């Protein structure tokens, strides 16, 4: 004598299988979302640090360029006795 599931039991087993599958998918989606949020925060932090460094370099370049222009003007005046 074989034991067969009745239709109600089959539906219950299928329902539990579906629920387990949905739980696995939901958990995976949450893990992916957590990773992406963490990655986003890390990237934003690193980009902010990089932006600060670039801004400091830009200011330094502007300062050096201004000194070079000033020095160049000074040397041009010294080289032209009529301009003194």
Coordinates of N, CA and C in Angstrom, one line a residue, residues 2-39:
X2 N 0.7 2.1 -1.0 CA 1.5 3.3 -1.1 C 0.8 4.5 -0.4
X3 N 1.6 5.4 0.1 CA 1.0 6.5 0.8 C 1.1 7.7 -0.2
X4 N 0.0 8.2 -0.6 CA -0.1 9.4 -1.5 C -0.5 10.6 -0.7
X5 N 0.0 11.7 -1.1 CA -0.4 13.0 -0.5 C -1.7 13.4 -1.1
X6 N -2.6 13.8 -0.2 CA -3.8 14.3 -0.8 C -3.6 15.7 -1.3
X7 N -4.4 16.3 -2.2 CA -4.2 17.6 -2.8 C -4.0 18.7 -1.8
X8 N -4.6 18.7 -0.6 CA -4.4 19.7 0.4 C -3.0 19.6 0.9
X9 N -2.5 18.4 1.2 CA -1.1 18.3 1.7 C -0.1 18.7 0.7
X10 N -0.4 18.4 -0.6 CA 0.5 18.8 -1.7 C 0.6 20.3 -1.8
X11 N -0.6 21.0 -1.6 CA -0.6 22.5 -1.7 C 0.2 23.0 -0.5
X12 N 0.0 22.4 0.7 CA 0.7 22.9 1.9 C 2.2 22.8 1.7
X13 N 2.7 21.6 1.2 CA 4.1 21.5 0.9 C 4.6 22.4 -0.1
X14 N 3.8 22.6 -1.2 CA 4.2 23.6 -2.2 C 4.3 25.0 -1.7
X15 N 3.3 25.3 -0.8 CA 3.3 26.7 -0.2 C 4.6 26.9 0.7
X16 N 4.9 25.9 1.5 CA 6.1 26.0 2.3 C 7.4 26.1 1.4
X17 N 7.4 25.4 0.4 CA 8.6 25.4 -0.6 C 8.7 26.8 -1.2
X18 N 7.5 27.4 -1.6 CA 7.5 28.7 -2.1 C 7.9 29.8 -1.1
X19 N 7.5 29.6 0.1 CA 7.8 30.5 1.2 C 9.3 30.5 1.5
X20 N 9.9 29.3 1.5 CA 11.3 29.2 1.7 C 12.1 29.8 0.6
X21 N 11.7 29.6 -0.6 CA 12.3 30.2 -1.8 C 12.2 31.7 -1.7
X22 N 11.1 32.3 -1.4 CA 10.9 33.7 -1.2 C 11.8 34.2 -0.1
X23 N 12.0 33.5 1.0 CA 12.8 33.9 2.1 C 14.3 34.0 1.6
X24 N 14.7 33.0 0.8 CA 16.1 33.0 0.3 C 16.3 34.2 -0.6
X25 N 15.4 34.4 -1.5 CA 15.5 35.6 -2.4 C 15.5 36.9 -1.7
X26 N 14.6 37.0 -0.7 CA 14.5 38.3 0.1 C 15.8 38.5 0.9
X27 N 16.3 37.5 1.5 CA 17.6 37.6 2.2 C 18.7 38.0 1.3
X28 N 18.8 37.4 0.1 CA 19.8 37.7 -0.8 C 19.7 39.2 -1.3
X29 N 18.5 39.6 -1.5 CA 18.3 41.0 -1.9 C 18.7 42.0 -0.8
X30 N 18.4 41.6 0.4 CA 18.8 42.5 1.6 C 20.4 42.5 1.7
X31 N 21.0 41.4 1.5 CA 22.5 41.4 1.5 C 23.1 42.2 0.4
X32 N 22.5 42.1 -0.8 CA 23.0 43.0 -1.9 C 22.8 44.4 -1.6
X33 N 21.6 44.8 -1.1 CA 21.3 46.2 -0.7 C 22.3 46.7 0.3
X34 N 22.6 45.9 1.4 CA 23.5 46.3 2.4 C 24.9 46.5 1.8
X35 N 25.3 45.6 1.0 CA 26.6 45.8 0.3 C 26.7 47.0 -0.5
X36 N 25.7 47.3 -1.3 CA 25.6 48.5 -2.2 C 25.6 49.7 -1.3
X37 N 24.9 49.8 -0.2 CA 24.9 50.9 0.6 C 26.3 51.2 1.3
X38 N 26.9 50.1 1.7 CA 28.2 50.2 2.3 C 29.2 50.7 1.2
X39 N 29.1 50.1 0.0 CA 30.0 50.5 -1.1 C 29.8 52.0 -1.4

